[in-house]
Amino acid sequence: MAKKKSRPALSVVATASRSEASEAIYFARKCGLTPDEALRIMREAHVTPGFKSPDNGKQKR
């Protein structure tokens, strides 16, 4: 009997939600990245705690 071949590891994009994966693939094509790199960049951008809006929380009158 032959040995079973091990399955290749799934890419990060394959484990992402469908909408997140399609957005990452579009972003990757547009910017010349791999889909895995694009998804990593997108996920890092969502968890960045230091982002503030330009108005610094002040209400306009």
PDB file of C-alpha atoms in Angstrom:
ATOM      1  CA  MET A   1       0.000   0.000   0.000  1.00  0.00           C
ATOM      2  CA  ALA A   2       1.145   3.494  -0.788  1.00  0.00           C
ATOM      3  CA  LYS A   3       1.413   6.184   1.824  1.00  0.00           C
ATOM      4  CA  LYS A   4      -1.282   8.823   1.914  1.00  0.00           C
ATOM      5  CA  LYS A   5      -0.104  12.196   0.792  1.00  0.00           C
ATOM      6  CA  SER A   6      -0.408  14.917   3.374  1.00  0.00           C
ATOM      7  CA  ARG A   7      -2.755  17.705   2.458  1.00  0.00           C
ATOM      8  CA  PRO A   8      -1.199  21.086   1.735  1.00  0.00           C
ATOM      9  CA  ALA A   9      -1.856  23.726   4.365  1.00  0.00           C
ATOM     10  CA  LEU A  10      -4.830  25.943   3.621  1.00  0.00           C
ATOM     11  CA  SER A  11      -4.043  29.518   2.799  1.00  0.00           C
ATOM     12  CA  VAL A  12      -5.296  32.250   5.052  1.00  0.00           C
ATOM     13  CA  VAL A  13      -7.712  33.353   2.351  1.00  0.00           C
ATOM     14  CA  ALA A  14      -9.337  29.904   2.244  1.00  0.00           C
ATOM     15  CA  THR A  15     -10.193  30.157   5.941  1.00  0.00           C
ATOM     16  CA  ALA A  16     -11.622  33.688   5.671  1.00  0.00           C
ATOM     17  CA  SER A  17     -15.290  34.502   5.169  1.00  0.00           C
ATOM     18  CA  ARG A  18     -16.483  34.683   1.591  1.00  0.00           C
ATOM     19  CA  SER A  19     -16.857  38.476   1.515  1.00  0.00           C
ATOM     20  CA  GLU A  20     -13.524  39.011   3.271  1.00  0.00           C
ATOM     21  CA  ALA A  21     -11.776  36.659   0.838  1.00  0.00           C
ATOM     22  CA  SER A  22     -13.218  38.324  -2.251  1.00  0.00           C
ATOM     23  CA  GLU A  23     -12.265  41.757  -0.950  1.00  0.00           C
ATOM     24  CA  ALA A  24      -8.725  40.540  -0.231  1.00  0.00           C
ATOM     25  CA  ILE A  25      -8.392  39.046  -3.715  1.00  0.00           C
ATOM     26  CA  TYR A  26      -9.577  42.300  -5.317  1.00  0.00           C
ATOM     27  CA  PHE A  27      -7.203  44.354  -3.157  1.00  0.00           C
ATOM     28  CA  ALA A  28      -4.333  41.967  -3.961  1.00  0.00           C
ATOM     29  CA  ARG A  29      -4.879  42.257  -7.708  1.00  0.00           C
ATOM     30  CA  LYS A  30      -5.176  46.035  -7.535  1.00  0.00           C
ATOM     31  CA  CYS A  31      -2.008  46.504  -5.450  1.00  0.00           C
ATOM     32  CA  GLY A  32       0.168  43.689  -6.800  1.00  0.00           C
ATOM     33  CA  LEU A  33       0.168  41.577  -3.620  1.00  0.00           C
ATOM     34  CA  THR A  34      -0.610  37.975  -2.884  1.00  0.00           C
ATOM     35  CA  PRO A  35      -4.096  37.339  -1.480  1.00  0.00           C
ATOM     36  CA  ASP A  36      -2.562  36.217   1.833  1.00  0.00           C
ATOM     37  CA  GLU A  37      -0.611  39.475   2.167  1.00  0.00           C
ATOM     38  CA  ALA A  38      -3.673  41.539   1.311  1.00  0.00           C
ATOM     39  CA  LEU A  39      -5.824  39.723   3.880  1.00  0.00           C
ATOM     40  CA  ARG A  40      -3.156  40.181   6.566  1.00  0.00           C
ATOM     41  CA  ILE A  41      -2.968  43.921   5.827  1.00  0.00           C
ATOM     42  CA  MET A  42      -6.763  44.230   5.929  1.00  0.00           C
ATOM     43  CA  ARG A  43      -7.004  42.407   9.257  1.00  0.00           C
ATOM     44  CA  GLU A  44      -4.217  44.534  10.781  1.00  0.00           C
ATOM     45  CA  ALA A  45      -6.035  47.683   9.673  1.00  0.00           C
ATOM     46  CA  HIS A  46      -9.236  46.587  11.434  1.00  0.00           C
ATOM     47  CA  VAL A  47      -7.572  46.022  14.814  1.00  0.00           C
ATOM     48  CA  THR A  48      -5.444  49.178  14.898  1.00  0.00           C
ATOM     49  CA  PRO A  49      -6.505  50.835  18.191  1.00  0.00           C
ATOM     50  CA  GLY A  50      -4.826  54.209  17.563  1.00  0.00           C
ATOM     51  CA  PHE A  51      -7.054  55.340  14.695  1.00  0.00           C
ATOM     52  CA  LYS A  52      -9.024  58.513  15.423  1.00  0.00           C
ATOM     53  CA  SER A  53     -11.272  60.576  13.242  1.00  0.00           C
ATOM     54  CA  PRO A  54      -9.990  63.980  12.075  1.00  0.00           C
ATOM     55  CA  ASP A  55     -12.494  65.915  14.184  1.00  0.00           C
ATOM     56  CA  ASN A  56     -11.228  64.330  17.452  1.00  0.00           C
ATOM     57  CA  GLY A  57     -14.773  63.654  18.678  1.00  0.00           C
ATOM     58  CA  LYS A  58     -15.952  67.262  18.492  1.00  0.00           C
ATOM     59  CA  GLN A  59     -19.416  67.889  17.146  1.00  0.00           C
ATOM     60  CA  LYS A  60     -19.924  70.389  14.372  1.00  0.00           C
ATOM     61  CA  ARG A  61     -22.517  73.113  14.862  1.00  0.00           C
TER      62      ARG A  61
END
